[in-house]
mmCIF file of C-alpha atoms in Angstrom:
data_model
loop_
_atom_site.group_PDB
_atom_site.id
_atom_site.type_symbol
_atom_site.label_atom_id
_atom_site.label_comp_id
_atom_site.label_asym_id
_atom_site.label_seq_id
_atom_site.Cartn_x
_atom_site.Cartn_y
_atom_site.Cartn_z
ATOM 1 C CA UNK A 10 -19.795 21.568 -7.332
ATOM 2 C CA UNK A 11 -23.252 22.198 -5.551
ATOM 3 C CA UNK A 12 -23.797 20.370 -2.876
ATOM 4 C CA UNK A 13 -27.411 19.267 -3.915
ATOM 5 C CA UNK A 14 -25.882 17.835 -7.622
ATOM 6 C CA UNK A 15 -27.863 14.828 -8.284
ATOM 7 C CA UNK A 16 -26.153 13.920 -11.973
ATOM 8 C CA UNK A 17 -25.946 15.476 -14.967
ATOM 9 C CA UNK A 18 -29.503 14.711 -16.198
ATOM 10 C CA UNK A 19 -28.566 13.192 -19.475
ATOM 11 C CA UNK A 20 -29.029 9.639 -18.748
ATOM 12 C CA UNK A 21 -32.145 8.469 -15.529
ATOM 13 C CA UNK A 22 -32.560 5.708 -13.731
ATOM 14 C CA UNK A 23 -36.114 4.353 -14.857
ATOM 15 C CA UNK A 24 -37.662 2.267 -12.458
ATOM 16 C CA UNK A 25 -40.213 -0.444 -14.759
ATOM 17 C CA UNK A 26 -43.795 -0.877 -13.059
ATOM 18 C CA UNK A 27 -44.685 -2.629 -16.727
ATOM 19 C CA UNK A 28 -43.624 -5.697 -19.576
ATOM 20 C CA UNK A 29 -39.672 -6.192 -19.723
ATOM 21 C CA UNK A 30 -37.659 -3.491 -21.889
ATOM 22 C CA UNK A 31 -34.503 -4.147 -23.971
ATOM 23 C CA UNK A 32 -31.137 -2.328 -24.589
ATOM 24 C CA UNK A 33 -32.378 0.597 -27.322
ATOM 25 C CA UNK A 34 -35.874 0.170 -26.579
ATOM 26 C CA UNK A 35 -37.808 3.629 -26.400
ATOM 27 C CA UNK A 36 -39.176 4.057 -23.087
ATOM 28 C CA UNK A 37 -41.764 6.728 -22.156
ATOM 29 C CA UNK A 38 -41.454 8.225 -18.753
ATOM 30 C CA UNK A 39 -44.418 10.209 -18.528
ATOM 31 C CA UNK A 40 -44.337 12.747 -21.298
ATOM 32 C CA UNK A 41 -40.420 12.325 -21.737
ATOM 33 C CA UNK A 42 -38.947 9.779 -24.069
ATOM 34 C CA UNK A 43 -35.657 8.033 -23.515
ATOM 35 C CA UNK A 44 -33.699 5.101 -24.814
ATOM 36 C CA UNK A 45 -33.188 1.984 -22.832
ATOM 37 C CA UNK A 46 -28.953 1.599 -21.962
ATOM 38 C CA UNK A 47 -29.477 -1.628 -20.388
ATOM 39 C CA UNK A 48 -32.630 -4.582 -20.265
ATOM 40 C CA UNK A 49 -34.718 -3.491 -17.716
ATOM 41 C CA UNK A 50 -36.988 -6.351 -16.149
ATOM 42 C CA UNK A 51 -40.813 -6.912 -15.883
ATOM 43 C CA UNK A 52 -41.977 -4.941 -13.194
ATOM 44 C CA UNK A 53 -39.411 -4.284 -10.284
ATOM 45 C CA UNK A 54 -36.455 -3.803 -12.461
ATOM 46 C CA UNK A 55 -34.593 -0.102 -12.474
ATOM 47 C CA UNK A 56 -32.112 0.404 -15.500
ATOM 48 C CA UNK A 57 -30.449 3.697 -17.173
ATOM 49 C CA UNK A 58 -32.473 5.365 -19.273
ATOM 50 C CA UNK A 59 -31.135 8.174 -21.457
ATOM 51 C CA UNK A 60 -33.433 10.854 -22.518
ATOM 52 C CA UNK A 61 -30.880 13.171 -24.386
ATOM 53 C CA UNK A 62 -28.917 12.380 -27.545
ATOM 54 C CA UNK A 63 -29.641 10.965 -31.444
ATOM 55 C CA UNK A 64 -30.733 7.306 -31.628
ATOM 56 C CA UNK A 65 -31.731 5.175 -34.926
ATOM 57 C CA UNK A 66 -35.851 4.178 -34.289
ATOM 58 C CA UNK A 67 -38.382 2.152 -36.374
ATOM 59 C CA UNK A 68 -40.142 5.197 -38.488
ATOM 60 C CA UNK A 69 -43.742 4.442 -40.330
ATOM 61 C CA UNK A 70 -42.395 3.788 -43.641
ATOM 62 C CA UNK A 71 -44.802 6.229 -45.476
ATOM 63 C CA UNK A 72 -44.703 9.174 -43.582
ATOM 64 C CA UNK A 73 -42.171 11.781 -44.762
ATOM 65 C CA UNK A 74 -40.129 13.684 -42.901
ATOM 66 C CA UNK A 75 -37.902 16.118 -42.942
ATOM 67 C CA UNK A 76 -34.261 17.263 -41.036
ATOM 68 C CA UNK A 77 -35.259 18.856 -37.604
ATOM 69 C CA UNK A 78 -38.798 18.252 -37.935
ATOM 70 C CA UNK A 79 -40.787 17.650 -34.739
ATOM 71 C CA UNK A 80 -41.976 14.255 -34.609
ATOM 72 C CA UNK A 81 -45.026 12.014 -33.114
ATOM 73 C CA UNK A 82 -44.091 8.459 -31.187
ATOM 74 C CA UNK A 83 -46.909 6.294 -32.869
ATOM 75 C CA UNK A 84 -48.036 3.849 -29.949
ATOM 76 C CA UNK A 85 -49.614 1.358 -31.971
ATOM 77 C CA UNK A 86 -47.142 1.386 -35.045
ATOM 78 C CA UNK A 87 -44.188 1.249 -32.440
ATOM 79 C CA UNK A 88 -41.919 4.171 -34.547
ATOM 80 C CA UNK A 89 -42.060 7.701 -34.885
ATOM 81 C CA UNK A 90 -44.698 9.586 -37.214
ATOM 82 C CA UNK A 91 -44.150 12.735 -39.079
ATOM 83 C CA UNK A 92 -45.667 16.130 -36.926
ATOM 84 C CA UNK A 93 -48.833 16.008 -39.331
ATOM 85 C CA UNK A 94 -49.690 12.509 -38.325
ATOM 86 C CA UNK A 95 -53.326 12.742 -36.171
ATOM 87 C CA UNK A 96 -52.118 11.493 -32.515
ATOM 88 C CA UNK A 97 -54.303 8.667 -31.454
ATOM 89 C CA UNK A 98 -54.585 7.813 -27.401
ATOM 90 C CA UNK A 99 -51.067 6.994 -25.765
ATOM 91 C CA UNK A 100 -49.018 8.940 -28.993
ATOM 92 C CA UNK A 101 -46.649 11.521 -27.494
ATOM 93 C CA UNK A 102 -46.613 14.603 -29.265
ATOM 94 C CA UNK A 103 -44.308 18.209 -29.007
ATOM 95 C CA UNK A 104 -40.710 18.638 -28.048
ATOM 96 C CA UNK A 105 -39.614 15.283 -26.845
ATOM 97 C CA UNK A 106 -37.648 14.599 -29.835
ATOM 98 C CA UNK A 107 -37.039 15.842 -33.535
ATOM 99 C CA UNK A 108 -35.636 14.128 -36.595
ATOM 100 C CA UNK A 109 -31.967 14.363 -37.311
ATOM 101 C CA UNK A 110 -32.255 13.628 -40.676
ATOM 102 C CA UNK A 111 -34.818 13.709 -43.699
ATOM 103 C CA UNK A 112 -36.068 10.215 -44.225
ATOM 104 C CA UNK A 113 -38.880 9.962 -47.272
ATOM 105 C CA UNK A 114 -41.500 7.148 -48.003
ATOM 106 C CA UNK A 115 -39.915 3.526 -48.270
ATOM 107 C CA UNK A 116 -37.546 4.338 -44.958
ATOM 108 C CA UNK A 117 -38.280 2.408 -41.933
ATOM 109 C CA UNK A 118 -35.896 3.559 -39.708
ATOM 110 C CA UNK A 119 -34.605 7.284 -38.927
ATOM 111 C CA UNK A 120 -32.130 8.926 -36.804
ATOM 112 C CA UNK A 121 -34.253 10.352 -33.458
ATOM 113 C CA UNK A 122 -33.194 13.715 -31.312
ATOM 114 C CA UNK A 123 -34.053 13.244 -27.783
ATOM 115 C CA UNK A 124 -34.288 16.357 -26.557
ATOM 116 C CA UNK A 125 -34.991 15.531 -22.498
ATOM 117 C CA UNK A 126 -37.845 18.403 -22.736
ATOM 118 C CA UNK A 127 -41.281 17.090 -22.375
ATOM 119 C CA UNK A 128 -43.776 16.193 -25.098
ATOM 120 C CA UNK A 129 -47.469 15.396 -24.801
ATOM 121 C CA UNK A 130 -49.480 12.557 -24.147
ATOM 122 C CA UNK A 131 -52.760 12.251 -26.426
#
């Protein structure tokens, strides 16, 4: 193995400078998305924070979306959008994730791939 190998990149230690997170929480690291492993504390508190893999998240129950379309992290609505939505300030937009199944007007929750790449911030 390299001598510089860090880890494998899959899962981050997240160091919190804001309000407490909980296990399966989304957490955005910049423009990356993850998924809380652990509670993280207010603050000071560092926990693992995976930002590859699929994960079930709160969707807005009428968009509709469908199997590997890209997605929109709605700030203010606290679930993901479908890629038509309008981003509003603080919505993170572009290849952070995509949806890993169709889910159609009515569903609130939906099955999230975090892809590790980058979105962006509006």
């Amino acid at each position: 193995m390299a001598t510089n190998f860090v880890q494998d990149g899959n899962v981050i230690d997240y160091s919190n400078s804001g309000s407490a997170i909980s296990s399966g929480d989304l957490v955005i690291m910049g423009e990356t998305l993850g998924v809380a492993l652990v509670d993280i504390a207010a603050t000071t508190g560092t926990g693992a924070v995976a930002v590859t893999g699929v994960y079930n998240f709160a969707k807005v129950s009428a968009a509709v979306i469908a199997q590997g379309e890209s997605l929109t992290w709605d700030v203010s609505a606290g679930a993901f959008d479908d890629s038509a939505a309008t981003p509003a300030t603080g919505d993170v937009t572009g290849a952070a994730c995509f949806a890993a199944e169709s889910a159609g007007n009515g569903v609130t929750t939906i099955a999230v791939k975090l892809t590790g790449a980058p979105g962006t911030v509006a």
